[in-house]
Amino acid sequence: GEPKGRSQYAGYGDGYEDDMTNDEMTPRDGLDDAIGASAAEVADHKDEYNNDMQYLQQSLGGAGGGAGGGAQAKEVLDLHKTVDNLFEEEESLLNLHMNVIQENAELLTEEGRLLQNIQGDEVGDYDIDAYAGRLQEILDRKAELITMLQEQLSSFRHQLQEEEDASQRIGQMPSY
């Protein structure tokens, strides 16, 4: 697959668009497409990652000697897994944030048109009802987008704390 990098998320003119109007979209939707990975490439990456983690665990198991070596190896392995999860959470947060900004811009444009249309000289009761109904739909969608982004941010911040805790545990271990 293509390398994961922030440059893919740097701006609007990168050619990446996602259908955020789907009400059933989750924060992880579209991430694999955004990094150009097929399902087979993702599976291969996971296999490679698992092999790397297994090798790391075997390497660390032999290091450190003594009674604390196994616990120390587990802590280092847990830190590596936590950092990997943190990276995935970060990519997901950035992707979702960009998509929310794009959809909010579209909704704002639609709100402007809606307001402009309703302020015309020939507005009837039907037009007001349609305006009110569509405005409610737009506001509901904006609230949904904010909730999704807040949940993803909360998950990311939780992962950050886990990484900090794991790093501190490693830093407190005696060196051999």
mmCIF file of C-alpha atoms in Angstrom:
data_model
loop_
_atom_site.group_PDB
_atom_site.id
_atom_site.type_symbol
_atom_site.label_atom_id
_atom_site.label_comp_id
_atom_site.label_asym_id
_atom_site.label_seq_id
_atom_site.Cartn_x
_atom_site.Cartn_y
_atom_site.Cartn_z
ATOM 1 C CA GLY A 1 0.000 0.000 0.000
ATOM 2 C CA GLU A 2 0.926 3.622 -0.057
ATOM 3 C CA PRO A 3 2.673 5.074 2.994
ATOM 4 C CA LYS A 4 0.511 6.612 5.645
ATOM 5 C CA GLY A 5 1.289 10.253 6.112
ATOM 6 C CA ARG A 6 -0.185 13.540 7.147
ATOM 7 C CA SER A 7 0.343 14.984 3.668
ATOM 8 C CA GLN A 8 -2.706 13.045 2.478
ATOM 9 C CA TYR A 9 -4.813 14.941 4.987
ATOM 10 C CA ALA A 10 -3.225 18.367 4.493
ATOM 11 C CA GLY A 11 -5.844 20.080 2.365
ATOM 12 C CA TYR A 12 -9.018 20.068 0.428
ATOM 13 C CA GLY A 13 -7.437 19.816 -3.018
ATOM 14 C CA ASP A 14 -6.063 16.314 -2.565
ATOM 15 C CA GLY A 15 -8.828 14.614 -4.562
ATOM 16 C CA TYR A 16 -10.080 12.649 -1.556
ATOM 17 C CA GLU A 17 -13.777 12.832 -0.995
ATOM 18 C CA ASP A 18 -15.966 10.631 1.141
ATOM 19 C CA ASP A 19 -19.734 10.327 1.275
ATOM 20 C CA MET A 20 -20.389 11.772 4.717
ATOM 21 C CA THR A 21 -24.088 12.169 3.987
ATOM 22 C CA ASN A 22 -24.647 8.509 4.827
ATOM 23 C CA ASP A 23 -26.301 8.567 8.250
ATOM 24 C CA GLU A 24 -24.759 5.221 9.132
ATOM 25 C CA MET A 25 -21.172 6.364 8.691
ATOM 26 C CA THR A 26 -18.792 5.561 11.508
ATOM 27 C CA PRO A 27 -15.537 7.308 12.330
ATOM 28 C CA ARG A 28 -13.512 4.458 10.785
ATOM 29 C CA ASP A 29 -15.415 4.437 7.449
ATOM 30 C CA GLY A 30 -13.335 5.541 4.507
ATOM 31 C CA LEU A 31 -9.984 5.297 6.321
ATOM 32 C CA ASP A 32 -8.681 2.370 4.299
ATOM 33 C CA ASP A 33 -9.771 4.119 1.091
ATOM 34 C CA ALA A 34 -8.057 7.298 2.252
ATOM 35 C CA ILE A 35 -4.703 5.563 2.554
ATOM 36 C CA GLY A 36 -5.157 3.589 -0.673
ATOM 37 C CA ALA A 37 -5.158 0.145 0.912
ATOM 38 C CA SER A 38 -7.173 -2.805 -0.321
ATOM 39 C CA ALA A 39 -8.586 -5.387 2.091
ATOM 40 C CA ALA A 40 -5.827 -7.826 1.073
ATOM 41 C CA GLU A 41 -3.147 -5.187 1.716
ATOM 42 C CA VAL A 42 -4.627 -4.446 5.135
ATOM 43 C CA ALA A 43 -4.656 -8.170 5.987
ATOM 44 C CA ASP A 44 -1.049 -8.522 4.795
ATOM 45 C CA HIS A 45 -0.061 -5.536 6.929
ATOM 46 C CA LYS A 46 -1.766 -7.050 9.992
ATOM 47 C CA ASP A 47 0.020 -10.379 9.418
ATOM 48 C CA GLU A 48 3.343 -8.574 9.064
ATOM 49 C CA TYR A 49 2.639 -6.544 12.183
ATOM 50 C CA ASN A 50 1.730 -9.662 14.187
ATOM 51 C CA ASN A 51 4.921 -11.364 13.005
ATOM 52 C CA ASP A 52 6.946 -8.304 14.031
ATOM 53 C CA MET A 53 5.302 -8.241 17.468
ATOM 54 C CA GLN A 54 5.959 -11.956 17.922
ATOM 55 C CA TYR A 55 9.630 -11.453 16.977
ATOM 56 C CA LEU A 56 9.876 -8.492 19.369
ATOM 57 C CA GLN A 57 8.358 -10.545 22.165
ATOM 58 C CA GLN A 58 10.821 -13.399 21.549
ATOM 59 C CA SER A 59 13.735 -10.954 21.417
ATOM 60 C CA LEU A 60 12.711 -9.230 24.625
ATOM 61 C CA GLY A 61 11.996 -12.513 26.380
ATOM 62 C CA GLY A 62 15.662 -13.434 26.139
ATOM 63 C CA ALA A 63 16.840 -9.992 27.228
ATOM 64 C CA GLY A 64 16.911 -8.767 30.764
ATOM 65 C CA GLY A 65 17.649 -12.141 32.342
ATOM 66 C CA GLY A 66 16.533 -12.518 35.938
ATOM 67 C CA ALA A 67 13.031 -12.672 37.340
ATOM 68 C CA GLY A 68 11.897 -9.278 36.027
ATOM 69 C CA GLY A 69 12.832 -9.955 32.383
ATOM 70 C CA GLY A 70 9.460 -11.443 31.433
ATOM 71 C CA ALA A 71 7.466 -8.614 33.002
ATOM 72 C CA GLN A 72 9.761 -6.038 31.431
ATOM 73 C CA ALA A 73 9.382 -7.665 28.008
ATOM 74 C CA LYS A 74 5.596 -7.653 28.372
ATOM 75 C CA GLU A 75 5.588 -3.955 29.300
ATOM 76 C CA VAL A 76 7.740 -3.052 26.272
ATOM 77 C CA LEU A 77 5.511 -5.129 23.996
ATOM 78 C CA ASP A 78 2.395 -3.493 25.474
ATOM 79 C CA LEU A 79 3.947 -0.079 24.843
ATOM 80 C CA HIS A 80 4.569 -0.936 21.189
ATOM 81 C CA LYS A 81 0.975 -2.105 20.771
ATOM 82 C CA THR A 82 -0.327 1.008 22.520
ATOM 83 C CA VAL A 83 1.730 3.290 20.269
ATOM 84 C CA ASP A 84 0.434 1.460 17.193
ATOM 85 C CA ASN A 85 -3.157 1.853 18.419
ATOM 86 C CA LEU A 86 -2.477 5.525 19.102
ATOM 87 C CA PHE A 87 -1.269 6.015 15.535
ATOM 88 C CA GLU A 88 -4.420 4.384 14.170
ATOM 89 C CA GLU A 89 -6.616 6.549 16.431
ATOM 90 C CA GLU A 90 -4.768 9.666 15.269
ATOM 91 C CA GLU A 91 -5.256 8.791 11.594
ATOM 92 C CA SER A 92 -8.926 8.100 12.227
ATOM 93 C CA LEU A 93 -9.403 11.385 14.100
ATOM 94 C CA LEU A 94 -7.697 13.420 11.367
ATOM 95 C CA ASN A 95 -9.723 11.712 8.647
ATOM 96 C CA LEU A 96 -13.020 12.227 10.462
ATOM 97 C CA HIS A 97 -12.200 15.838 11.319
ATOM 98 C CA MET A 98 -11.466 16.665 7.687
ATOM 99 C CA ASN A 99 -14.684 14.979 6.550
ATOM 100 C CA VAL A 100 -16.726 16.831 9.184
ATOM 101 C CA ILE A 101 -15.236 20.156 8.071
ATOM 102 C CA GLN A 102 -16.092 19.383 4.448
ATOM 103 C CA GLU A 103 -19.659 18.367 5.225
ATOM 104 C CA ASN A 104 -20.171 21.362 7.518
ATOM 105 C CA ALA A 105 -19.044 23.633 4.676
ATOM 106 C CA GLU A 106 -21.615 22.011 2.376
ATOM 107 C CA LEU A 107 -24.332 22.365 5.021
ATOM 108 C CA LEU A 108 -23.435 26.005 5.602
ATOM 109 C CA THR A 109 -23.726 26.693 1.875
ATOM 110 C CA GLU A 110 -27.116 24.987 1.835
ATOM 111 C CA GLU A 111 -28.245 27.003 4.861
ATOM 112 C CA GLY A 112 -27.290 30.203 3.054
ATOM 113 C CA ARG A 113 -29.332 29.222 0.001
ATOM 114 C CA LEU A 114 -32.235 28.163 2.204
ATOM 115 C CA LEU A 115 -32.226 31.492 4.023
ATOM 116 C CA GLN A 116 -31.884 33.450 0.797
ATOM 117 C CA ASN A 117 -34.833 31.598 -0.755
ATOM 118 C CA ILE A 118 -37.090 32.153 2.255
ATOM 119 C CA GLN A 119 -36.345 35.882 2.396
ATOM 120 C CA GLY A 120 -37.775 36.432 -1.089
ATOM 121 C CA ASP A 121 -40.876 38.561 -1.729
ATOM 122 C CA GLU A 122 -43.169 35.681 -2.704
ATOM 123 C CA VAL A 123 -42.942 33.348 0.284
ATOM 124 C CA GLY A 124 -45.992 31.266 1.176
ATOM 125 C CA ASP A 125 -46.917 29.101 4.146
ATOM 126 C CA TYR A 126 -45.739 25.972 2.310
ATOM 127 C CA ASP A 127 -42.337 27.545 1.769
ATOM 128 C CA ILE A 128 -42.009 28.366 5.472
ATOM 129 C CA ASP A 129 -42.934 24.791 6.410
ATOM 130 C CA ALA A 130 -40.384 23.381 3.952
ATOM 131 C CA TYR A 131 -37.772 25.842 5.241
ATOM 132 C CA ALA A 132 -38.383 24.862 8.863
ATOM 133 C CA GLY A 133 -38.293 21.140 8.043
ATOM 134 C CA ARG A 134 -35.064 21.347 6.064
ATOM 135 C CA LEU A 135 -33.420 23.617 8.649
ATOM 136 C CA GLN A 136 -34.231 21.036 11.337
ATOM 137 C CA GLU A 137 -32.641 18.272 9.222
ATOM 138 C CA ILE A 138 -29.501 20.371 8.729
ATOM 139 C CA LEU A 139 -29.227 21.179 12.437
ATOM 140 C CA ASP A 140 -29.762 17.512 13.378
ATOM 141 C CA ARG A 141 -26.995 16.465 10.974
ATOM 142 C CA LYS A 142 -24.620 19.100 12.368
ATOM 143 C CA ALA A 143 -25.301 17.845 15.896
ATOM 144 C CA GLU A 144 -24.648 14.284 14.742
ATOM 145 C CA LEU A 145 -21.340 15.315 13.143
ATOM 146 C CA ILE A 146 -20.245 17.096 16.311
ATOM 147 C CA THR A 147 -21.138 14.059 18.423
ATOM 148 C CA MET A 148 -19.166 11.734 16.127
ATOM 149 C CA LEU A 149 -16.132 14.023 16.262
ATOM 150 C CA GLN A 150 -16.355 14.397 20.044
ATOM 151 C CA GLU A 151 -16.525 10.609 20.479
ATOM 152 C CA GLN A 152 -13.512 10.097 18.216
ATOM 153 C CA LEU A 153 -11.590 12.824 20.051
ATOM 154 C CA SER A 154 -12.437 11.234 23.396
ATOM 155 C CA SER A 155 -11.202 7.863 22.160
ATOM 156 C CA PHE A 156 -7.989 9.450 20.901
ATOM 157 C CA ARG A 157 -7.373 11.254 24.192
ATOM 158 C CA HIS A 158 -7.963 7.992 26.082
ATOM 159 C CA GLN A 159 -5.401 6.292 23.831
ATOM 160 C CA LEU A 160 -2.956 9.163 24.479
ATOM 161 C CA GLN A 161 -3.321 8.614 28.222
ATOM 162 C CA GLU A 162 -2.753 4.873 27.823
ATOM 163 C CA GLU A 163 0.431 5.569 25.860
ATOM 164 C CA GLU A 164 1.630 8.015 28.533
ATOM 165 C CA ASP A 165 0.938 5.482 31.299
ATOM 166 C CA ALA A 166 2.750 2.713 29.401
ATOM 167 C CA SER A 167 5.729 5.010 28.753
ATOM 168 C CA GLN A 168 5.943 5.897 32.435
ATOM 169 C CA ARG A 169 5.881 2.216 33.421
ATOM 170 C CA ILE A 170 8.781 1.527 31.051
ATOM 171 C CA GLY A 171 10.697 4.542 32.373
ATOM 172 C CA GLN A 172 10.360 3.303 35.964
ATOM 173 C CA MET A 173 11.841 -0.127 35.193
ATOM 174 C CA PRO A 174 15.400 -0.825 36.252
ATOM 175 C CA SER A 175 17.971 -1.083 33.467
ATOM 176 C CA TYR A 176 20.183 -4.141 33.238
#
